[in-house]
C-alpha cells in the first residue's frame, strides 16, 4: 500500500488530507501528515480572536479530531530528500527521525517576512498564529489596566499606543479590530479618554489593501482615521528599539504594542532544504495541475500547493502570474490536489487549477467592513455582515461553525469579554511567590516558522 505524506497541516494540507480520507478506497493508500501544531489555524478569524469576537480555540481546527484515518506526526519537517523518497522530521521531543513515502504533498506554508529593522525582533509580535492573536489581545487589555492606574504622562501614553506595521489584509483587519476593541474598552475605564489613544498603521507603499482598487482603499483610510486611527503611507519603520518607533517620515513615538504584518516570506525548509525545484523567490515550482515541476519536466510523485508554492494563475490576464497567497486559493487548491492524486492513482489525468476570484471582503472592526467584486463595492455594516456570513460558512466542519455562531450570538446580548489572561504565560508566578506577586508586563511571543 502506498504512503502519501503531507508536509504541513495548514489550509492546503488539511483539506488535501481531509478530502483524500473521503475519496480513497480502503487499502488504496495510507495517509501521514506532519505538522508541529496539532491544529489548522483558520487565519481569517485571527483579527476577531484579537478583538475577542471569536474564542481562540474556535479558530483552530483539530487535526486528530477531523483526520481520523490519517497518522498525525507532531514535528517539523526539516529536510525533503525526494530522490530517496524520505523526509527528516524534528519532533517536539526526542531525536530526529526519517519517514519514508511514495507520494509527497508539500503544503508547508510561508513564514512571517522579517526585515532587519533594529528592535523589531525583540519588540514586535506577528499575527499568523492563534497564540499571537491571543498575546496581542492580552497585551492590549493589560496595557489598559496598567494605564488606568497611572496619572497622565509619557508612561501612560506609551501604554495606550499601538502600532501595526503592514497595510495588507492581516495588518488592516487586525488594526481595525484592535481599534474597535480599544474604543469599546473606554466605557469600562472612566479614568481614560479617547483622546489618549494612539493607533498607528504604517505602510511602505502609497496605499493599503492592494487587493482592492484605489477608491475603496482610500475610503478605508478615511474610515480608520475618522475612528481615531492614524495611517502613515509611504512610511517605513527605521527602528523600534525598546518600543521607541522611528519612521522614515521623521515621526517618533513610544509604543507598548508593535504588531508586525508585512507579508509572507519563503519557508526556509522549502527554500534551503529540499531537492525539489524552487523559483527565484524560494517557492516550490508547481504546474497548473499542482504537480511539482514544469510542463516539460514534471517531478514524479511530488505535489505542492498553498503559500509555499508558485501555482500558475490561469484566471489572470497576465501571462506567467502566480496565485496570491490567501485562504481562498489554498482551500481550493487543497481540494483539487486530493482529486488529482486520486485521478493519477487510478490512471486518469489530473485537472488544472483555475479559480476566478469571488471578490474581496475585510472586517475593519465591529460593524465596519469593505467588500469589492469587480466594480461592485459595499461598505460599512452590510460589508461587515457579509464578512461574517462568508467566513462562518467557509470555516471547516459544522462543529466549528456552531461554536463560532454561539459566541457571536452571546456577544449580541452581553458584549465582548474584556478579561486579560496574560498571566497564563507565567503560570508559576503565583505558586512560587505564595500568591503575593504584582502583575508584570506581558513578554512578547516570537513568531514561529510554519512546518
Short mmCIF file of N, CA, C and O in Angstrom, two decimals, residues 115-200:
data_model
loop_
_atom_site.label_atom_id
_atom_site.label_comp_id
_atom_site.label_asym_id
_atom_site.label_seq_id
_atom_site.Cartn_x
_atom_site.Cartn_y
_atom_site.Cartn_z
N UNK A 115 12.22 41.93 8.41
CA UNK A 115 13.24 42.82 7.86
C UNK A 115 14.24 43.16 8.96
O UNK A 115 13.93 43.10 10.14
N UNK A 116 15.43 43.54 8.54
CA UNK A 116 16.49 43.82 9.51
C UNK A 116 16.31 45.22 10.09
O UNK A 116 17.14 46.13 9.88
N UNK A 117 15.24 45.39 10.85
CA UNK A 117 14.95 46.68 11.49
C UNK A 117 15.32 46.56 12.97
O UNK A 117 14.82 45.66 13.66
N UNK A 118 16.19 47.41 13.48
CA UNK A 118 16.60 47.31 14.89
C UNK A 118 15.42 47.32 15.84
O UNK A 118 14.54 48.18 15.75
N UNK A 119 15.38 46.37 16.75
CA UNK A 119 14.36 46.32 17.78
C UNK A 119 13.14 45.50 17.43
O UNK A 119 12.40 45.08 18.34
N UNK A 120 12.90 45.24 16.15
CA UNK A 120 11.68 44.51 15.76
C UNK A 120 11.69 43.09 16.30
O UNK A 120 10.69 42.60 16.85
N UNK A 121 12.81 42.40 16.16
CA UNK A 121 12.88 41.01 16.63
C UNK A 121 12.65 40.92 18.13
O UNK A 121 12.15 39.90 18.63
N UNK A 122 13.00 41.97 18.88
CA UNK A 122 12.86 41.95 20.34
C UNK A 122 11.50 42.45 20.81
O UNK A 122 11.04 42.07 21.88
N UNK A 123 10.85 43.32 20.02
CA UNK A 123 9.66 44.01 20.49
C UNK A 123 8.36 43.57 19.82
O UNK A 123 7.30 43.59 20.45
N UNK A 124 8.41 43.19 18.55
CA UNK A 124 7.19 43.00 17.78
C UNK A 124 6.60 41.60 17.95
O UNK A 124 7.28 40.65 18.31
N UNK A 125 5.30 41.50 17.67
CA UNK A 125 4.56 40.24 17.66
C UNK A 125 3.98 40.08 16.25
O UNK A 125 3.49 41.05 15.67
N UNK A 126 4.05 38.89 15.71
CA UNK A 126 3.42 38.62 14.42
C UNK A 126 1.94 38.37 14.60
O UNK A 126 1.41 38.38 15.72
N UNK A 127 1.24 38.11 13.50
CA UNK A 127 -0.19 37.79 13.59
C UNK A 127 -0.52 36.71 12.56
O UNK A 127 -1.36 36.90 11.68
N UNK A 128 0.15 35.57 12.71
CA UNK A 128 -0.05 34.46 11.78
C UNK A 128 -0.64 33.24 12.48
O UNK A 128 -1.16 32.35 11.83
N UNK A 129 -0.52 33.20 13.81
CA UNK A 129 -0.98 32.05 14.57
C UNK A 129 -1.93 32.49 15.70
O UNK A 129 -1.93 33.65 16.11
N UNK A 130 -2.73 31.54 16.17
CA UNK A 130 -3.70 31.83 17.23
C UNK A 130 -2.99 32.37 18.46
O UNK A 130 -3.47 33.33 19.10
N UNK A 131 -1.86 31.78 18.82
CA UNK A 131 -1.15 32.21 20.03
C UNK A 131 -0.77 33.69 19.94
O UNK A 131 -0.80 34.42 20.95
N UNK A 132 -0.40 34.14 18.75
CA UNK A 132 -0.01 35.54 18.59
C UNK A 132 -1.21 36.47 18.74
O UNK A 132 -1.11 37.53 19.37
N UNK A 133 -2.34 36.09 18.15
CA UNK A 133 -3.55 36.92 18.27
C UNK A 133 -3.98 37.04 19.74
O UNK A 133 -4.38 38.12 20.19
N UNK A 134 -3.89 35.93 20.48
CA UNK A 134 -4.25 35.95 21.90
C UNK A 134 -3.28 36.84 22.67
O UNK A 134 -3.68 37.63 23.55
N UNK A 135 -1.98 36.75 22.35
CA UNK A 135 -0.99 37.57 23.04
C UNK A 135 -1.22 39.05 22.78
O UNK A 135 -1.07 39.89 23.69
N UNK A 136 -1.59 39.41 21.55
CA UNK A 136 -1.87 40.82 21.22
C UNK A 136 -3.06 41.32 22.04
O UNK A 136 -3.03 42.41 22.63
N UNK A 137 -4.11 40.51 22.09
CA UNK A 137 -5.31 40.88 22.85
C UNK A 137 -4.97 41.05 24.33
O UNK A 137 -5.33 42.06 24.95
N UNK A 138 -4.29 40.09 24.91
CA UNK A 138 -3.96 40.15 26.34
C UNK A 138 -3.06 41.35 26.64
O UNK A 138 -3.21 42.01 27.68
N UNK A 139 -2.13 41.62 25.74
CA UNK A 139 -1.23 42.75 25.99
C UNK A 139 -1.98 44.08 25.93
O UNK A 139 -1.71 45.00 26.71
N UNK A 140 -2.94 44.19 25.00
CA UNK A 140 -3.73 45.41 24.91
C UNK A 140 -4.59 45.60 26.15
O UNK A 140 -4.65 46.70 26.73
N UNK A 141 -5.24 44.53 26.60
CA UNK A 141 -6.07 44.62 27.80
C UNK A 141 -5.23 44.92 29.04
O UNK A 141 -5.63 45.72 29.90
N UNK A 142 -4.06 44.29 29.14
CA UNK A 142 -3.17 44.55 30.27
C UNK A 142 -2.70 46.00 30.27
O UNK A 142 -2.60 46.64 31.33
N UNK A 143 -2.42 46.53 29.08
CA UNK A 143 -1.98 47.93 28.98
C UNK A 143 -3.06 48.88 29.49
O UNK A 143 -2.76 49.87 30.16
N UNK A 144 -4.32 48.60 29.19
CA UNK A 144 -5.42 49.43 29.69
C UNK A 144 -5.48 49.37 31.22
O UNK A 144 -5.68 50.40 31.89
N UNK A 145 -5.34 48.17 31.78
CA UNK A 145 -5.35 48.03 33.24
C UNK A 145 -4.23 48.85 33.88
O UNK A 145 -4.44 49.54 34.88
N UNK A 146 -3.03 48.75 33.30
CA UNK A 146 -1.89 49.45 33.87
C UNK A 146 -2.01 50.96 33.68
O UNK A 146 -1.68 51.74 34.59
N UNK A 147 -2.49 51.40 32.50
CA UNK A 147 -2.61 52.83 32.24
C UNK A 147 -3.64 53.48 33.15
O UNK A 147 -3.48 54.64 33.56
N UNK A 148 -4.70 52.75 33.49
CA UNK A 148 -5.76 53.33 34.31
C UNK A 148 -5.29 53.66 35.72
O UNK A 148 -5.92 54.46 36.42
N UNK A 149 -4.19 53.04 36.15
CA UNK A 149 -3.67 53.29 37.50
C UNK A 149 -2.62 54.39 37.52
O UNK A 149 -2.10 54.73 38.59
N UNK A 150 -2.31 54.96 36.34
CA UNK A 150 -1.28 56.00 36.26
C UNK A 150 -1.89 57.37 36.01
O UNK A 150 -2.98 57.50 35.46
N UNK A 151 -1.15 58.38 36.41
CA UNK A 151 -1.53 59.76 36.07
C UNK A 151 -1.16 60.03 34.62
O UNK A 151 -0.25 59.39 34.08
N UNK A 152 -1.86 60.97 33.95
CA UNK A 152 -1.49 61.30 32.58
C UNK A 152 -0.01 61.67 32.48
O UNK A 152 0.51 62.41 33.31
N UNK A 153 0.65 61.14 31.46
CA UNK A 153 2.08 61.38 31.29
C UNK A 153 2.66 60.45 30.24
O UNK A 153 1.94 59.66 29.61
N UNK A 154 3.99 60.49 30.04
CA UNK A 154 4.62 59.69 28.98
C UNK A 154 4.40 58.19 29.13
O UNK A 154 4.17 57.49 28.14
N UNK A 155 4.48 57.66 30.36
CA UNK A 155 4.32 56.22 30.55
C UNK A 155 2.89 55.78 30.23
O UNK A 155 2.67 54.74 29.59
N UNK A 156 1.92 56.54 30.66
CA UNK A 156 0.53 56.23 30.35
C UNK A 156 0.27 56.32 28.85
O UNK A 156 -0.41 55.48 28.28
N UNK A 157 0.89 57.32 28.20
CA UNK A 157 0.73 57.47 26.76
C UNK A 157 1.33 56.29 26.00
O UNK A 157 0.79 55.80 25.02
N UNK A 158 2.51 55.83 26.48
CA UNK A 158 3.14 54.67 25.84
C UNK A 158 2.25 53.44 25.92
O UNK A 158 2.10 52.70 24.94
N UNK A 159 1.63 53.22 27.07
CA UNK A 159 0.77 52.05 27.25
C UNK A 159 -0.45 52.09 26.34
O UNK A 159 -0.98 51.05 25.96
N UNK A 160 -0.89 53.28 25.97
CA UNK A 160 -2.09 53.43 25.15
C UNK A 160 -1.77 53.65 23.67
O UNK A 160 -2.61 54.08 22.89
N UNK A 161 -0.52 53.34 23.29
CA UNK A 161 -0.09 53.49 21.90
C UNK A 161 0.14 52.12 21.28
O UNK A 161 0.85 51.28 21.84
N UNK A 162 -0.50 51.88 20.14
CA UNK A 162 -0.43 50.61 19.42
C UNK A 162 0.03 50.88 17.99
O UNK A 162 -0.45 51.82 17.35
N UNK A 163 0.95 50.05 17.49
CA UNK A 163 1.48 50.23 16.14
C UNK A 163 1.36 48.95 15.35
O UNK A 163 1.84 47.90 15.79
N UNK A 164 0.71 49.01 14.20
CA UNK A 164 0.66 47.90 13.25
C UNK A 164 1.53 48.26 12.06
O UNK A 164 1.38 49.35 11.49
N UNK A 165 2.42 47.37 11.68
CA UNK A 165 3.31 47.60 10.55
C UNK A 165 2.90 46.66 9.42
O UNK A 165 2.97 45.44 9.56
N UNK A 166 2.45 47.24 8.31
CA UNK A 166 1.99 46.45 7.18
C UNK A 166 0.53 46.74 6.87
O UNK A 166 -0.33 46.55 7.73
N UNK A 167 0.25 47.17 5.63
CA UNK A 167 -1.11 47.56 5.26
C UNK A 167 -1.81 46.57 4.37
O UNK A 167 -2.71 46.96 3.61
N UNK A 168 -1.42 45.30 4.44
CA UNK A 168 -2.15 44.26 3.74
C UNK A 168 -3.38 43.86 4.53
O UNK A 168 -3.77 44.53 5.50
N UNK A 169 -3.99 42.73 4.14
CA UNK A 169 -5.23 42.33 4.79
C UNK A 169 -5.03 42.07 6.28
O UNK A 169 -5.81 42.53 7.11
N UNK A 170 -3.99 41.32 6.64
CA UNK A 170 -3.78 41.00 8.06
C UNK A 170 -3.59 42.26 8.88
O UNK A 170 -4.18 42.41 9.96
N UNK A 171 -2.77 43.18 8.39
CA UNK A 171 -2.50 44.40 9.14
C UNK A 171 -3.71 45.29 9.27
O UNK A 171 -4.02 45.77 10.37
N UNK A 172 -4.44 45.50 8.17
CA UNK A 172 -5.60 46.40 8.21
C UNK A 172 -6.72 45.79 9.05
O UNK A 172 -7.36 46.49 9.85
N UNK A 173 -6.99 44.49 8.88
CA UNK A 173 -8.06 43.87 9.67
C UNK A 173 -7.69 43.84 11.16
O UNK A 173 -8.54 44.14 12.02
N UNK A 174 -6.44 43.49 11.47
CA UNK A 174 -6.02 43.49 12.87
C UNK A 174 -6.07 44.88 13.47
O UNK A 174 -6.49 45.07 14.62
N UNK A 175 -5.64 45.88 12.69
CA UNK A 175 -5.66 47.27 13.16
C UNK A 175 -7.09 47.72 13.42
O UNK A 175 -7.40 48.30 14.47
N UNK A 176 -7.99 47.43 12.47
CA UNK A 176 -9.38 47.85 12.63
C UNK A 176 -10.05 47.19 13.82
O UNK A 176 -10.78 47.84 14.58
N UNK A 177 -9.80 45.90 14.01
CA UNK A 177 -10.41 45.19 15.13
C UNK A 177 -9.84 45.63 16.47
O UNK A 177 -10.58 45.78 17.45
N UNK A 178 -8.54 45.86 16.54
CA UNK A 178 -7.95 46.31 17.81
C UNK A 178 -8.40 47.73 18.14
O UNK A 178 -8.63 48.06 19.32
N UNK A 179 -8.56 48.58 17.12
CA UNK A 179 -9.07 49.93 17.35
C UNK A 179 -10.51 49.87 17.86
O UNK A 179 -10.90 50.61 18.77
N UNK A 180 -11.30 48.97 17.28
CA UNK A 180 -12.69 48.80 17.72
C UNK A 180 -12.73 48.32 19.17
O UNK A 180 -13.53 48.81 19.98
N UNK A 181 -11.86 47.35 19.52
CA UNK A 181 -11.81 46.84 20.89
C UNK A 181 -11.41 47.95 21.86
O UNK A 181 -12.04 48.13 22.92
N UNK A 182 -10.36 48.70 21.52
CA UNK A 182 -9.88 49.75 22.42
C UNK A 182 -10.94 50.82 22.64
O UNK A 182 -11.13 51.30 23.77
N UNK A 183 -11.64 51.20 21.59
CA UNK A 183 -12.69 52.21 21.72
C UNK A 183 -13.81 51.73 22.64
O UNK A 183 -14.31 52.49 23.48
N UNK A 184 -14.19 50.44 22.51
CA UNK A 184 -15.25 49.91 23.36
C UNK A 184 -14.79 49.77 24.80
O UNK A 184 -15.60 49.86 25.73
N UNK A 185 -13.49 49.57 25.02
CA UNK A 185 -12.96 49.41 26.38
C UNK A 185 -13.10 50.70 27.20
O UNK A 185 -13.18 50.65 28.43
N UNK A 186 -13.12 51.83 26.53
CA UNK A 186 -13.17 53.11 27.24
C UNK A 186 -14.40 53.21 28.15
O UNK A 186 -14.37 53.90 29.17
N UNK A 187 -15.49 52.51 27.79
CA UNK A 187 -16.69 52.53 28.63
C UNK A 187 -16.43 51.90 29.99
O UNK A 187 -17.09 52.23 30.98
N UNK A 188 -15.48 50.98 30.04
CA UNK A 188 -15.16 50.30 31.30
C UNK A 188 -13.99 50.95 32.03
O UNK A 188 -13.63 50.51 33.12
N UNK A 189 -13.38 51.96 31.42
CA UNK A 189 -12.24 52.65 32.04
C UNK A 189 -12.51 54.15 32.05
O UNK A 189 -12.00 54.90 31.21
N UNK A 190 -13.33 54.63 32.99
CA UNK A 190 -13.64 56.07 33.03
C UNK A 190 -12.41 56.94 33.29
O UNK A 190 -12.44 58.14 33.04
N UNK A 191 -11.33 56.32 33.79
CA UNK A 191 -10.10 57.09 34.04
C UNK A 191 -9.42 57.51 32.75
O UNK A 191 -8.59 58.44 32.74
N UNK A 192 -9.73 56.82 31.65
CA UNK A 192 -9.06 57.06 30.37
C UNK A 192 -9.98 57.79 29.41
O UNK A 192 -11.21 57.71 29.51
N UNK A 193 -9.37 58.51 28.46
CA UNK A 193 -10.14 59.29 27.48
C UNK A 193 -9.74 58.87 26.07
O UNK A 193 -8.59 58.48 25.82
N UNK A 194 -10.69 58.97 25.14
CA UNK A 194 -10.43 58.57 23.76
C UNK A 194 -9.27 59.36 23.15
O UNK A 194 -8.55 58.85 22.28
N UNK A 195 -9.08 60.59 23.59
CA UNK A 195 -8.00 61.42 23.04
C UNK A 195 -6.62 60.88 23.39
O UNK A 195 -5.62 61.27 22.77
N UNK A 196 -6.55 59.99 24.39
CA UNK A 196 -5.26 59.44 24.79
C UNK A 196 -4.85 58.22 23.94
O UNK A 196 -3.69 57.80 24.00
N UNK A 197 -5.78 57.67 23.20
CA UNK A 197 -5.45 56.50 22.37
C UNK A 197 -4.63 56.94 21.17
O UNK A 197 -4.95 57.92 20.49
N UNK A 198 -3.57 56.20 20.88
CA UNK A 198 -2.74 56.44 19.71
C UNK A 198 -2.60 55.12 18.95
O UNK A 198 -1.87 54.23 19.36
N UNK A 199 -3.29 55.00 17.83
CA UNK A 199 -3.23 53.79 17.00
C UNK A 199 -2.62 54.15 15.65
O UNK A 199 -3.18 54.95 14.90
N UNK A 200 -1.45 53.55 15.36
CA UNK A 200 -0.70 53.87 14.15
C UNK A 200 -0.67 52.65 13.22
O UNK A 200 -0.35 51.54 13.65
#
